[in-house]
Structures are given as C-alpha cells and as structure tokens.
CSV table of C-alpha atoms and ligand atoms in Angstrom, one decimal:
chain,number,residue,atom,x,y,z
A,3,MET,CA,8.2,-14.2,-46.9
A,4,THR,CA,8.5,-13.9,-43.1
A,5,PRO,CA,10.1,-10.7,-41.9
A,6,PRO,CA,13.6,-11.4,-40.4
A,7,PHE,CA,14.3,-11.5,-36.7
A,8,PRO,CA,13.5,-9.3,-34.8
A,9,ALA,CA,11.3,-7.2,-37.1
A,10,ALA,CA,8.3,-9.6,-37.0
A,11,ALA,CA,8.5,-9.8,-33.2
A,12,GLU,CA,8.6,-6.0,-33.0
A,13,ARG,CA,5.5,-5.7,-35.2
A,14,TYR,CA,3.5,-8.1,-33.0
A,15,GLU,CA,4.8,-6.4,-29.9
A,16,ALA,CA,3.7,-3.0,-31.2
A,17,PHE,CA,0.3,-4.5,-32.1
A,18,ARG,CA,-0.1,-5.9,-28.5
A,19,ALA,CA,0.8,-2.6,-27.1
A,20,ARG,CA,-1.6,-0.7,-29.2
A,21,VAL,CA,-4.4,-3.1,-28.4
A,22,TRP,CA,-3.9,-3.1,-24.7
A,23,GLY,CA,-2.7,0.5,-24.5
A,24,ARG,CA,0.4,-0.7,-22.7
A,25,SER,CA,3.7,-2.2,-23.6
A,26,THR,CA,4.3,-4.1,-20.4
A,27,SER,CA,4.8,-7.8,-20.4
A,28,HIS,CA,1.8,-10.0,-19.9
A,29,VAL,CA,3.8,-12.2,-17.6
A,30,ALA,CA,2.2,-10.9,-14.4
A,31,SER,CA,-1.3,-11.9,-15.4
A,32,ARG,CA,0.0,-15.2,-16.6
A,33,SER,CA,1.7,-15.8,-13.3
A,34,GLU,CA,-1.4,-14.8,-11.5
A,35,SER,CA,-3.4,-17.3,-13.5
A,36,ARG,CA,-0.9,-19.9,-12.7
A,37,PHE,CA,-1.1,-19.2,-9.0
A,38,ALA,CA,-4.9,-19.3,-9.2
A,39,LEU,CA,-4.7,-23.0,-10.0
A,40,ASN,CA,-5.8,-25.5,-7.5
A,41,GLU,CA,-2.3,-26.4,-6.4
A,42,THR,CA,-1.0,-26.9,-3.0
A,43,ARG,CA,0.6,-24.0,-1.4
A,44,GLN,CA,3.8,-26.0,-0.9
A,45,ASN,CA,4.0,-26.7,-4.6
A,46,ILE,CA,3.5,-23.1,-5.5
A,47,GLU,CA,6.2,-22.1,-3.2
A,48,LEU,CA,8.5,-24.7,-4.7
A,49,ASP,CA,7.7,-23.3,-8.1
A,50,LEU,CA,8.7,-19.9,-6.9
A,51,GLN,CA,11.9,-21.2,-5.4
A,52,ALA,CA,12.8,-23.0,-8.6
A,53,GLN,CA,12.3,-19.8,-10.6
A,54,TRP,CA,14.4,-17.9,-8.2
A,55,PHE,CA,17.3,-20.4,-8.2
A,56,GLY,CA,17.1,-20.8,-11.9
A,57,GLY,CA,17.8,-17.1,-12.2
A,58,GLU,CA,14.5,-16.1,-13.8
A,59,PHE,CA,14.2,-12.9,-11.8
A,60,GLY,CA,17.7,-11.9,-12.5
A,61,LYS,CA,20.2,-11.0,-9.8
A,62,VAL,CA,20.1,-7.3,-9.3
A,63,PHE,CA,17.2,-5.8,-7.3
A,64,THR,CA,16.0,-3.0,-5.1
A,65,GLY,CA,15.1,-4.1,-1.5
A,66,THR,CA,11.9,-3.0,0.3
A,67,ASP,CA,14.0,-0.2,2.0
A,68,GLY,CA,15.5,0.9,-1.2
A,69,GLU,CA,18.7,-1.0,-0.7
A,70,LYS,CA,20.7,-2.1,-3.8
A,71,ILE,CA,20.7,-5.8,-3.7
A,72,GLU,CA,22.9,-8.0,-5.9
A,73,ILE,CA,23.0,-11.8,-5.7
A,74,VAL,CA,26.6,-12.7,-6.0
A,75,GLN,CA,26.0,-16.4,-5.3
A,76,PHE,CA,22.6,-18.1,-5.2
A,77,GLY,CA,24.0,-20.8,-2.9
A,78,HIS,CA,22.7,-24.3,-2.6
A,79,TRP,CA,19.3,-25.8,-2.3
A,80,ASN,CA,18.9,-26.9,1.4
A,81,ARG,CA,18.4,-30.6,1.7
A,82,GLY,CA,17.2,-30.5,5.3
A,83,ALA,CA,15.5,-28.2,7.9
A,84,GLY,CA,16.3,-24.5,7.8
A,85,PRO,CA,16.3,-21.8,5.2
A,86,ASP,CA,15.7,-22.7,1.5
A,87,PHE,CA,19.1,-21.8,0.2
A,88,THR,CA,22.4,-22.0,2.1
A,89,GLU,CA,25.9,-20.7,1.5
A,90,SER,CA,24.6,-17.8,-0.5
A,91,ALA,CA,26.4,-14.5,-1.0
A,92,VAL,CA,24.5,-11.2,-1.3
A,93,ARG,CA,25.9,-7.7,-1.8
A,94,ILE,CA,23.6,-5.2,-0.1
A,95,ASP,CA,24.4,-1.5,-0.6
A,96,GLY,CA,28.0,-2.6,-1.5
A,97,GLU,CA,28.5,-4.8,1.6
A,98,LEU,CA,29.0,-8.5,0.9
A,99,ARG,CA,27.0,-10.7,3.2
A,100,ARG,CA,27.2,-14.5,3.3
A,101,GLY,CA,24.5,-16.7,4.7
A,102,SER,CA,21.2,-18.2,3.7
A,103,ILE,CA,18.2,-17.0,1.7
A,104,GLU,CA,14.6,-17.8,2.5
A,105,ILE,CA,11.9,-17.6,-0.1
A,106,ASP,CA,8.2,-17.4,0.8
A,107,LEU,CA,5.1,-16.6,-1.0
A,108,ASP,CA,4.1,-13.9,1.5
A,109,VAL,CA,6.3,-11.8,3.8
A,110,ARG,CA,4.1,-12.9,6.8
A,111,SER,CA,5.1,-16.6,6.3
A,112,TRP,CA,8.3,-15.8,8.1
A,113,GLU,CA,6.4,-15.5,11.4
A,114,THR,CA,3.6,-18.0,10.6
A,115,HIS,CA,6.2,-20.6,9.7
A,116,GLY,CA,8.0,-19.9,13.0
A,117,HIS,CA,11.3,-18.8,11.3
A,118,GLY,CA,11.6,-15.8,13.6
A,119,SER,CA,12.0,-18.0,16.6
A,120,ASN,CA,14.0,-20.7,15.0
A,121,ARG,CA,17.8,-20.4,15.4
A,122,ASN,CA,18.3,-22.4,12.2
A,123,PHE,CA,17.3,-19.2,10.4
A,124,ASN,CA,19.7,-16.9,12.2
A,125,ASP,CA,22.1,-16.7,9.3
A,126,VAL,CA,19.5,-15.6,6.8
A,127,VAL,CA,20.8,-12.6,4.9
A,128,LEU,CA,17.8,-12.1,2.6
A,129,HIS,CA,14.1,-12.8,2.8
A,130,VAL,CA,12.5,-13.0,-0.6
A,131,PHE,CA,8.7,-13.0,-1.2
A,132,LYS,CA,6.2,-12.2,-3.8
A,133,ASP,CA,3.4,-10.8,-1.7
A,134,ARG,CA,2.9,-8.4,1.2
A,135,PRO,CA,-0.1,-6.7,2.8
A,136,ALA,CA,-1.0,-3.4,1.2
A,137,LEU,CA,-1.3,-1.4,4.4
A,138,ASN,CA,0.8,-2.8,7.2
A,139,ARG,CA,4.6,-3.1,7.1
A,140,TYR,CA,6.0,-6.5,8.2
A,141,PHE,CA,9.6,-6.7,9.1
A,142,THR,CA,11.7,-9.9,9.0
A,143,CYS,CA,13.7,-10.4,12.2
A,144,SER,CA,15.9,-13.3,13.3
A,145,GLU,CA,15.6,-15.1,16.6
A,146,GLU,CA,18.4,-12.7,17.8
A,147,HIS,CA,16.2,-9.8,16.7
A,148,ARG,CA,18.5,-8.9,13.8
A,149,ASN,CA,16.7,-7.1,11.0
A,150,ILE,CA,16.9,-9.1,7.8
A,151,PRO,CA,16.8,-7.3,4.4
A,152,GLN,CA,13.7,-8.0,2.4
A,153,LEU,CA,13.1,-8.3,-1.3
A,154,LEU,CA,9.7,-8.2,-2.8
A,155,LEU,CA,10.1,-9.9,-6.2
A,156,PRO,CA,9.5,-7.7,-9.2
A,157,GLN,CA,7.2,-8.7,-12.0
A,158,PHE,CA,7.8,-12.2,-13.0
A,159,THR,CA,10.1,-12.3,-16.0
A,160,GLY,CA,9.8,-16.0,-16.7
A,161,LEU,CA,8.0,-17.8,-19.3
A,162,GLU,CA,6.2,-20.5,-17.5
A,163,GLY,CA,4.2,-21.4,-20.5
A,164,PRO,CA,0.5,-21.0,-20.8
A,165,PRO,CA,-1.4,-21.6,-17.6
A,166,ASP,CA,-2.5,-25.1,-16.9
A,167,PHE,CA,-6.1,-24.1,-16.7
A,168,LEU,CA,-7.7,-23.2,-19.9
A,169,PRO,CA,-11.3,-22.2,-20.4
A,170,GLU,CA,-13.6,-24.4,-22.4
A,171,ALA,CA,-13.1,-24.0,-26.1
A,172,ARG,CA,-15.9,-22.3,-28.0
A,173,PRO,CA,-15.7,-20.5,-31.2
A,174,GLY,CA,-14.6,-16.9,-30.7
A,175,ARG,CA,-15.8,-13.6,-32.0
A,176,CYS,CA,-12.6,-13.2,-34.0
A,177,ILE,CA,-13.5,-16.1,-36.3
A,178,ALA,CA,-15.3,-13.7,-38.8
A,179,PRO,CA,-12.6,-11.1,-39.2
A,180,LEU,CA,-9.9,-13.8,-39.4
A,181,ALA,CA,-12.0,-15.5,-42.1
A,182,GLU,CA,-11.9,-12.3,-44.1
A,183,MET,CA,-8.2,-12.3,-44.1
A,184,ASP,CA,-6.4,-14.3,-46.8
A,185,ASP,CA,-4.1,-17.1,-45.9
A,186,HIS,CA,-1.0,-15.0,-46.4
A,187,GLU,CA,-2.3,-12.4,-43.9
A,188,VAL,CA,-3.2,-14.9,-41.3
A,189,GLY,CA,0.1,-16.7,-41.8
A,190,GLU,CA,2.0,-13.5,-41.3
A,191,LEU,CA,0.1,-12.7,-38.1
A,192,LEU,CA,1.0,-16.1,-36.7
A,193,ASP,CA,4.6,-15.7,-37.9
A,194,CYS,CA,4.9,-12.4,-36.1
A,195,ALA,CA,3.3,-13.8,-32.9
A,196,ALA,CA,5.6,-16.8,-33.1
A,197,GLN,CA,8.7,-14.7,-33.4
A,198,TYR,CA,7.6,-12.6,-30.5
A,199,ARG,CA,7.2,-15.7,-28.5
A,200,LEU,CA,10.6,-17.0,-29.5
A,201,ARG,CA,12.1,-13.7,-28.4
A,202,LEU,CA,10.4,-13.9,-25.0
A,203,LYS,CA,11.8,-17.4,-24.5
A,204,SER,CA,15.2,-16.2,-25.6
A,205,GLU,CA,15.0,-13.3,-23.1
A,206,ARG,CA,14.1,-15.7,-20.3
A,207,LEU,CA,17.1,-17.9,-21.1
A,208,SER,CA,19.4,-14.9,-21.3
A,209,VAL,CA,18.3,-13.7,-17.8
A,210,MET,CA,18.9,-17.2,-16.5
A,211,MET,CA,22.3,-17.5,-18.2
A,212,ASN,CA,23.4,-14.2,-16.9
A,213,ALA,CA,22.1,-14.9,-13.4
A,214,THR,CA,23.5,-18.5,-13.1
A,215,ASP,CA,25.7,-20.2,-15.7
A,216,PRO,CA,24.9,-20.6,-19.4
A,217,ASP,CA,25.3,-24.4,-19.4
A,218,GLN,CA,23.2,-24.8,-16.3
A,219,ALA,CA,20.5,-22.5,-17.6
A,220,MET,CA,20.3,-24.6,-20.8
A,221,PHE,CA,20.4,-27.8,-18.8
A,222,GLN,CA,17.5,-26.7,-16.6
A,223,ALA,CA,15.5,-25.5,-19.6
A,224,ILE,CA,16.0,-28.9,-21.3
A,225,ALA,CA,15.0,-30.7,-18.1
A,226,GLU,CA,11.8,-28.6,-18.1
A,227,ALA,CA,11.0,-29.5,-21.7
A,228,LEU,CA,11.5,-33.2,-20.8
A,229,GLY,CA,9.1,-32.9,-17.9
A,230,PHE,CA,6.1,-31.9,-20.0
A,231,ARG,CA,3.5,-29.7,-18.4
A,232,MET,CA,2.9,-31.9,-15.4
A,233,ASN,CA,6.5,-32.3,-14.2
A,234,LYS,CA,8.1,-29.2,-15.5
A,235,THR,CA,8.8,-27.7,-12.1
A,236,ALA,CA,9.9,-31.0,-10.6
A,237,MET,CA,12.4,-31.5,-13.5
A,238,ALA,CA,13.7,-27.9,-13.0
A,239,ILE,CA,14.3,-28.6,-9.3
A,240,LEU,CA,16.0,-31.9,-10.1
A,241,ALA,CA,18.3,-30.1,-12.6
A,242,GLN,CA,19.1,-27.5,-9.9
A,243,ARG,CA,19.7,-30.2,-7.3
A,244,CYS,CA,22.0,-32.1,-9.7
A,245,PRO,CA,23.8,-29.4,-11.7
A,246,VAL,CA,25.2,-30.5,-15.0
A,247,SER,CA,28.7,-29.4,-14.1
A,248,LYS,CA,28.6,-32.0,-11.2
A,249,LEU,CA,27.0,-34.7,-13.2
A,250,LEU,CA,29.6,-34.4,-15.9
A,251,LYS,CA,32.3,-35.4,-13.4
A,252,LEU,CA,30.6,-38.7,-12.8
A,253,SER,CA,30.4,-41.8,-15.0
A,254,PRO,CA,27.2,-42.4,-16.9
A,255,ALA,CA,26.1,-45.0,-14.4
A,256,GLU,CA,26.8,-42.8,-11.5
A,257,ARG,CA,24.9,-39.9,-13.1
A,258,GLU,CA,21.9,-42.0,-13.4
A,259,ALA,CA,22.1,-43.1,-9.8
A,260,ARG,CA,22.5,-39.6,-8.6
A,261,LEU,CA,19.6,-38.4,-10.6
A,262,PHE,CA,17.3,-41.2,-9.5
A,263,GLY,CA,18.4,-40.8,-5.9
A,264,ALA,CA,18.0,-37.1,-5.8
A,265,ALA,CA,14.6,-37.5,-7.5
A,266,GLY,CA,13.6,-39.6,-4.5
A,267,PHE,CA,13.0,-42.8,-6.5
A,268,LEU,CA,15.6,-45.1,-4.8
A,269,ASP,CA,14.0,-46.7,-1.9
A,270,HIS,CA,16.0,-49.6,-0.5
A,271,ALA,CA,13.0,-51.1,1.3
A,272,GLY,CA,11.1,-51.2,-2.0
A,273,LEU,CA,13.9,-53.2,-3.6
A,274,GLU,CA,12.8,-56.4,-1.9
A,275,SER,CA,9.3,-56.1,-3.0
A,276,ILE,CA,10.1,-56.2,-6.8
A,277,ASN,CA,9.6,-59.4,-8.6
A,278,GLU,CA,10.9,-58.6,-12.0
A,279,ASP,CA,14.4,-59.9,-12.4
A,280,ASP,CA,15.7,-57.1,-14.7
A,281,SER,CA,14.0,-54.4,-12.6
A,282,LYS,CA,15.6,-55.9,-9.6
A,283,THR,CA,19.0,-56.0,-11.2
A,284,TYR,CA,18.8,-52.5,-12.6
A,285,LEU,CA,17.5,-51.0,-9.3
A,286,ARG,CA,20.3,-52.8,-7.4
A,287,GLU,CA,22.9,-51.3,-9.7
A,288,LEU,CA,21.4,-47.8,-9.1
A,289,TRP,CA,21.2,-48.4,-5.4
A,290,ASP,CA,24.8,-49.7,-5.1
A,291,ARG,CA,26.1,-46.4,-6.6
A,292,TRP,CA,23.6,-44.2,-4.8
A,293,TRP,CA,24.3,-45.3,-1.3
A,294,VAL,CA,27.9,-44.1,-1.4
A,295,MET,CA,26.8,-40.6,-2.5
A,296,ARG,CA,23.5,-40.3,-0.9
A,297,ASP,CA,24.7,-38.5,2.3
A,298,ASP,CA,25.7,-35.6,0.2
A,299,VAL,CA,22.5,-35.5,-1.9
A,300,GLN,CA,19.5,-37.1,-0.2
A,301,LEU,CA,16.7,-34.7,0.7
A,302,GLU,CA,14.7,-34.8,3.9
A,303,PRO,CA,11.1,-35.8,3.3
A,304,SER,CA,9.7,-32.2,3.7
A,305,ARG,CA,11.9,-31.2,0.8
A,306,ALA,CA,11.0,-34.0,-1.5
A,307,ILE,CA,10.6,-33.1,-5.2
A,308,PRO,CA,6.8,-32.8,-6.0
A,309,TRP,CA,6.4,-35.3,-8.8
A,310,CYS,CA,3.0,-35.6,-10.5
A,311,PHE,CA,2.2,-39.2,-11.3
A,312,HIS,CA,-1.3,-38.7,-12.6
A,313,GLY,CA,-2.7,-37.5,-15.9
A,314,SER,CA,0.3,-38.3,-18.1
A,315,ARG,CA,0.9,-41.1,-20.6
A,316,PRO,CA,2.7,-44.2,-19.2
A,317,LEU,CA,5.6,-43.3,-21.6
A,318,ASN,CA,6.0,-40.0,-19.8
A,319,HIS,CA,6.1,-41.4,-16.3
A,320,PRO,CA,8.4,-39.2,-14.1
A,321,GLN,CA,11.0,-42.0,-13.8
A,322,ARG,CA,11.3,-42.2,-17.5
A,323,ARG,CA,11.7,-38.4,-17.6
A,324,VAL,CA,14.6,-38.7,-15.1
A,325,ALA,CA,16.2,-41.4,-17.3
A,326,ALA,CA,15.8,-39.0,-20.3
A,327,LEU,CA,17.7,-36.3,-18.3
A,328,ALA,CA,20.5,-38.8,-17.7
A,329,THR,CA,20.6,-39.4,-21.5
A,330,VAL,CA,20.8,-35.7,-22.1
A,331,THR,CA,23.7,-35.5,-19.7
A,332,ASN,CA,25.5,-38.3,-21.5
A,333,GLN,CA,25.1,-36.4,-24.8
A,334,TRP,CA,25.9,-33.1,-23.3
A,335,GLU,CA,29.0,-32.2,-25.2
A,336,GLN,CA,27.4,-33.0,-28.5
A,337,LEU,CA,24.3,-31.0,-27.6
A,338,ARG,CA,26.2,-28.1,-26.3
A,339,LYS,CA,28.1,-27.7,-29.6
A,340,ILE,CA,24.8,-27.0,-31.3
A,341,TRP,CA,24.3,-23.7,-29.6
A,342,VAL,CA,27.9,-22.6,-29.0
A,343,GLN,CA,29.2,-23.4,-32.5
A,344,HIS,CA,28.0,-22.6,-35.9
A,345,VAL,CA,26.2,-25.6,-37.3
A,346,ASN,CA,24.4,-25.9,-40.7
A,347,ASN,CA,21.4,-28.0,-39.7
A,348,PHE,CA,20.2,-27.6,-36.2
A,349,GLU,CA,17.5,-30.2,-36.5
A,350,LYS,CA,19.8,-32.8,-37.9
A,351,ASP,CA,22.3,-32.2,-35.2
A,352,VAL,CA,19.7,-32.5,-32.4
A,353,ASN,CA,18.4,-35.7,-33.9
A,354,ASN,CA,21.9,-37.1,-34.2
A,355,SER,CA,22.4,-36.5,-30.5
A,356,PHE,CA,19.5,-38.7,-29.6
A,357,ASN,CA,19.4,-41.3,-32.4
A,358,ASN,CA,20.9,-44.7,-31.8
A,359,PRO,CA,21.4,-44.4,-28.0
A,360,PRO,CA,22.9,-47.4,-26.3
A,361,ALA,CA,20.5,-50.1,-25.2
A,362,THR,CA,19.1,-49.4,-21.7
A,363,TYR,CA,16.6,-50.7,-19.2
A,364,TRP,CA,14.3,-47.9,-20.3
A,365,ASN,CA,13.9,-49.3,-23.8
A,366,HIS,CA,11.5,-51.8,-22.4
A,367,HIS,CA,10.2,-50.4,-19.1
A,368,TYR,CA,7.7,-47.8,-18.0
A,369,THR,CA,8.9,-47.6,-14.4
A,370,LEU,CA,11.6,-48.9,-12.1
A,371,SER,CA,9.4,-51.8,-11.1
A,372,SER,CA,7.2,-52.5,-14.2
A,373,ALA,CA,7.4,-55.7,-16.2
A,374,ALA,CA,9.2,-55.5,-19.5
A,375,SER,CA,7.1,-54.4,-22.5
A,376,GLU,CA,7.6,-56.3,-25.7
A,377,ASN,CA,7.8,-53.2,-27.9
A,378,PRO,CA,10.9,-51.0,-27.5
A,379,MET,CA,10.2,-47.4,-26.4
A,380,LYS,CA,12.3,-44.3,-27.0
A,381,LEU,CA,13.1,-42.1,-24.1
A,382,ILE,CA,13.3,-38.9,-26.1
A,383,GLY,CA,11.1,-39.3,-29.2
A,384,LYS,CA,10.8,-37.0,-32.2
A,385,ASP,CA,8.3,-34.6,-30.5
A,386,ARG,CA,10.6,-34.1,-27.5
A,387,GLN,CA,13.6,-33.6,-29.7
A,388,ARG,CA,11.6,-30.9,-31.6
A,389,ASP,CA,10.6,-29.3,-28.4
A,390,ILE,CA,14.1,-29.2,-27.1
A,391,LEU,CA,15.2,-27.5,-30.3
A,392,GLY,CA,12.2,-25.2,-30.6
A,393,ASN,CA,11.7,-24.3,-27.0
A,394,VAL,CA,15.3,-24.3,-25.7
A,395,ILE,CA,18.1,-24.5,-28.2
A,396,LEU,CA,16.9,-22.0,-30.8
A,397,PRO,CA,15.7,-19.5,-28.2
A,398,GLY,CA,19.1,-20.0,-26.5
A,399,ILE,CA,20.9,-19.2,-29.7
A,400,VAL,CA,18.7,-16.1,-30.2
A,401,GLY,CA,19.5,-15.1,-26.6
A,402,LEU,CA,23.2,-15.1,-27.3
A,403,GLY,CA,22.6,-12.1,-29.6
A,404,ASP,CA,25.2,-13.1,-32.1
A,405,ASP,CA,24.9,-13.2,-35.9
A,406,ARG,CA,23.0,-16.5,-35.8
A,407,GLU,CA,19.8,-14.9,-34.6
A,408,ASN,CA,18.2,-14.9,-38.0
A,409,SER,CA,19.4,-18.3,-39.1
A,410,ALA,CA,17.9,-19.6,-35.8
A,411,TRP,CA,14.6,-18.0,-36.7
A,412,VAL,CA,14.6,-19.4,-40.2
A,413,SER,CA,15.3,-22.9,-38.7
A,414,TYR,CA,12.5,-22.3,-36.3
A,415,THR,CA,10.0,-21.6,-39.1
A,416,GLN,CA,11.1,-24.9,-40.8
A,417,LEU,CA,10.3,-27.2,-37.9
A,418,ARG,CA,7.2,-29.3,-38.6
A,419,GLY,CA,4.4,-29.0,-36.1
A,420,ALA,CA,4.4,-31.1,-32.9
A,421,ALA,CA,1.5,-33.5,-32.1
A,422,MET,CA,-1.6,-31.6,-31.3
A,423,ASN,CA,-2.4,-31.2,-27.7
A,424,GLN,CA,-5.4,-29.9,-25.8
A,425,LYS,CA,-4.1,-26.4,-25.6
A,426,LEU,CA,-3.5,-26.2,-29.3
A,427,ARG,CA,-6.9,-27.7,-30.2
A,428,ARG,CA,-8.6,-25.2,-28.0
A,429,ALA,CA,-6.8,-22.3,-29.4
A,430,GLY,CA,-7.5,-23.5,-33.0
A,431,LEU,CA,-11.1,-23.9,-32.2
A,432,ARG,CA,-11.5,-20.5,-30.8
A,433,LEU,CA,-9.8,-18.7,-33.6
A,434,PHE,CA,-10.7,-20.8,-36.6
A,435,GLY,CA,-13.9,-22.5,-35.5
A,436,ALA,CA,-15.2,-25.4,-37.5
A,437,GLU,CA,-12.9,-24.7,-40.5
A,438,LYS,CA,-10.9,-27.8,-40.2
A,439,ASP,CA,-8.8,-27.1,-43.3
A,440,ARG,CA,-7.7,-23.7,-42.0
A,441,ARG,CA,-7.0,-25.0,-38.6
A,442,LYS,CA,-4.8,-27.6,-40.2
A,443,LEU,CA,-3.1,-25.1,-42.5
A,444,PHE,CA,-2.1,-22.9,-39.6
A,445,THR,CA,-0.9,-25.6,-37.2
A,446,SER,CA,1.2,-27.6,-39.6
A,447,TYR,CA,4.5,-25.9,-38.5
A,448,TYR,CA,5.9,-25.6,-35.0
A,449,HIS,CA,6.2,-21.8,-35.2
A,450,GLN,CA,2.5,-21.5,-36.3
A,451,GLN,CA,1.5,-23.5,-33.3
A,452,GLN,CA,3.6,-21.3,-31.1
A,453,GLY,CA,2.1,-18.1,-32.7
A,454,LEU,CA,-1.4,-19.5,-32.1
A,455,LEU,CA,-0.6,-20.2,-28.5
A,456,GLN,CA,0.8,-16.7,-28.1
A,457,ILE,CA,-2.4,-15.0,-29.5
A,458,TYR,CA,-4.5,-17.3,-27.4
A,459,HIS,CA,-2.5,-16.3,-24.4
A,460,ASP,CA,-2.5,-12.6,-25.1
A,461,PHE,CA,-6.2,-12.3,-25.8
A,462,CYS,CA,-8.3,-15.3,-24.9
A,463,LEU,CA,-6.8,-15.7,-21.5
A,464,GLU,CA,-7.0,-12.0,-20.8
A,465,ASP,CA,-10.7,-12.0,-21.7
A,466,ALA,CA,-13.4,-12.3,-19.1
A,467,SER,CA,-16.4,-11.2,-21.2
A,468,ASN,CA,-17.0,-14.2,-23.3
A,469,CYS,CA,-15.3,-12.4,-26.2
A,470,GLU,CA,-17.6,-9.4,-26.0
A,471,ASN,CA,-15.0,-6.9,-24.8
A,472,CYS,CA,-12.0,-8.5,-26.4
A,473,PRO,CA,-10.3,-5.9,-28.6
A,474,PHE,CA,-8.6,-8.4,-30.9
A,475,PRO,CA,-11.4,-8.7,-33.6
A,476,GLU,CA,-11.6,-5.0,-34.2
A,477,GLN,CA,-7.9,-4.5,-34.1
A,478,LEU,CA,-7.3,-7.0,-36.8
A,479,SER,CA,-8.1,-4.3,-39.4
A,480,GLN,CA,-5.3,-2.2,-37.8
A,481,TRP,CA,-3.0,-5.1,-38.2
A,482,ARG,CA,-3.8,-5.4,-41.8
A,483,SER,CA,-3.3,-1.8,-42.5
A,484,ARG,CA,0.1,-1.6,-40.9
A,485,PRO,CA,2.4,-4.1,-42.6
A,486,VAL,CA,6.0,-4.1,-41.8
B,1874,SF4,S1,-11.2,-13.8,-26.6
B,1874,SF4,FE1,-10.7,-12.5,-28.3
B,1874,SF4,S2,-9.1,-13.6,-29.4
B,1874,SF4,FE2,-10.1,-15.1,-28.0
B,1874,SF4,S3,-11.6,-16.1,-29.2
B,1874,SF4,FE3,-12.6,-14.3,-28.2
B,1874,SF4,S4,-12.5,-12.7,-29.7
B,1874,SF4,FE4,-11.0,-14.3,-30.3
C-alpha cells in the first residue's frame, strides 16, 4: 500500500537529498535548461513576466541593497508602450510606493532598451530581473536620475514542467538495478516520486494563491493545462490579461469575445476574407461584442501574446484552446466547488463539469475560419479533464493544507494514465529499456507517469555523462534498504 501523504514525498525527497548531497530544489537547473532552449529573447522575457504576475516567486523579497520588499499589488499588465506592469503598489522598507514595475531578463536591459532615457518609465518603483553581471554593479535610474530599487529574483520556485528539450532516448545504466527490483519495489519508488511531484505542484499553487488570489491562481493553472506544452505560457498570459473575476461579470458570449479579442484573434479586416457562412456568422458575433470592449483590453502589437501555431494537433489549435478556456469560465462555479468543498468523487465531479456542454461552433471547427468538419469534436476531452484534475485541482487541494490532503492523494493514485507522449516514452525507454510489459505496467496510472517524469527530471536531465556518473543506479540499493 502506498504510504500516506506526505510520508512518501518525504521519503523521495530524502533520497534525492542523499543522492545529490543537497536538499535544495532542482528548479534552478530546470529553469536554466528551459532558458537554454532556442526561444526568442522576447518569449523568454514574457515567460518570466507571466511567472512574476502569476505570483510564482511569491511577494516578499530582499532587494539588491538589502531592502525589505513586499509586493502589495502586482498591478496590471500594460497593454501599450511603457513599463510591463502599471498601477502596482510596493512596500519598500515599510514605505508604500505606487507606480509601475519593469521586468527584464538582465539588469542591463534597462539601459540597452532605452528605459533610462524614456519618460514613460519615470514612475517605475521597482526593477525586477533574473541576471546581473558578476563583477560590476549596474544601477537603475529614471530619466530624472531617480534611483529605482532593484530586485534580483531568487531561485525560481515554479514548476514549469519538464524542459521542452529532451535528449535522445537510449536505455540507461539504471535498467539493470531496476530489473533486479521486484514490481512492488519499483511501484513504491514511482509512488514516492509521484507524491513528491504532487507536493511540488501544490507548493507552486500555494505560492501563487497567497501572492495573488486563490481563484485566479487556479484559473491560470487550468489555462496552462489547456495550453499543452506549446501554448502554456500564452494561455497563462491570457488568463492574467482576462482575470476570472472580470470574466464572471460578463455574459458567456461576452466572455468568449473578450478572450478571443485579448488573445489577438479578432481581426476585423480578416472577417471579409472568410467564405464559410457559419465561421462568418460566429466571427461577426464575436466581433460585435468585442468592439465595444476592445479599447479597454486590446494590446498594442509589441505586447501581443506569443501563440505557437506549429507542432500541435489541429484539435489543439490555439483558438480552440481559447474556446476551451471560455468553457472553463462558464463552468467556473461548478469547478470551484470541487476544491473548496468536500466532494466524494473528484474525477466524477470534474467530468460532470465538462460533459454535455451546450452545442457550440467549436464542436465542428478547428479554427475561426476553417470549414466545418463532419465529426463532432470535444473542446476538453478526457485527457485534458484528467490533467486538469491531476495537475491542478488535486495539487490545489493538497496546497490548501486541510484534512483532505490524503484523500486527494488517494484519488490521484486512482487516476488512469494519460495518453503516452514523447516525454513519457523517452523516460520509459531510459529506465525500463526494451521491457515493454514493465513499461506498460508502470505507466498505466497517472501518478506512475508523473513519478517516472520526476525521476527522469531529477536524474536523466541532470546527467551529462551518458549515464556514467549518474548516481541513481548505485543509490537504488540505498532506497531498497530504507523503506518508510
Ligand atoms: S541518467 Fe541515470 S537515471 Fe537516467 S537513464 Fe542514465 S542511469 Fe538511469
């Protein structure tokens, strides 16, 4: 039987700490890997801004001059030129300052981007960045030569998920010691790694909930889950630009218009070029609602949300993801009850929230301009529902720290596995090699898949020696000799 929450997570955490001789989070290296990707600098910066605004770094910090910094109000995403976040409130050494916040990857971007000579940046009260030169000190000064407090972000606390780049899969050196372990032992290892991962996700959500607002943190996390890997950040930004509290004040049709408009998908000029009658009708309805609200929401081109249109299935086109977020908003009260109230069957409740949705344009269309498909399509299928439950709702419940922690964990272990993806296949190949039956046995459940990904992340992605120096194979005997 799986140890209860949080005993299994603690066992895996202690194992990791013993193996690596440290107990610090692996998040920094993961973040570095993420930033090593071949992404544009602008997208990386947007990623960082979304993490900041989502509250992933928390809200209490120490500035580069030792000041005590507390974010009282994160402010608003700027839609136009100027600093990234406006109408913010920051308490610095007890003094409340109102103004804007600028987020850069590197402290020097303040000057290289010309902010120091731009009067639009004169009301900046805090300059946040993740890098600075090791030797020289760079100050942040406004056009009026006012010194602006600086904040070098601490270690990333977020769970961005495994990096997008994964090395080629090849059988690993740990196959032999894992093959010596019986199924129960391997199952327990995966259980403990999965519980650890669940706890990390719950911690990320707790930080976000405390830093922003519990409903908004959950809304953003669900949006991320809907975005898959390719559009996770874009969906997070959309959720931040269209907070759930504001969407709930609108009618369902207005919500959809606001989301599509803020996403940058409503182009009036494009309306005329569409031939499909139902696409034209639907788009016109969206546009009619959007144009009355767009002055308050529309982004200037340089701040457009960075959607990724390549490499995903047609069913997961970004426009369908936005429609899915509108569906989530329409079901918000029902969904919300699942984590704020005691329910008996989490999975059934999540499925009930999404089953039998009203007929919509998106039942038969891949995009805003595509011809209708004959076969109906679900906006939020079974796998997404499971991911929303496993990646957001159950971690959210664990993060609340009430007496439902263990029942959330038990429900987590009962979720059937999601469809195999490239990451899981690679992880399975590395740890279990050609043993198909074992791979299948240990990836049948969602939590096993998550445990496998955690081990892959903690060891395979830390390794740069083609397994030779990886401590995992030798340490497995330690694992076996120290049961809970
Ligand atoms: S890096 Fe370590 S954990 Fe990964 S396959 Fe190689 S030996 Fe196994």
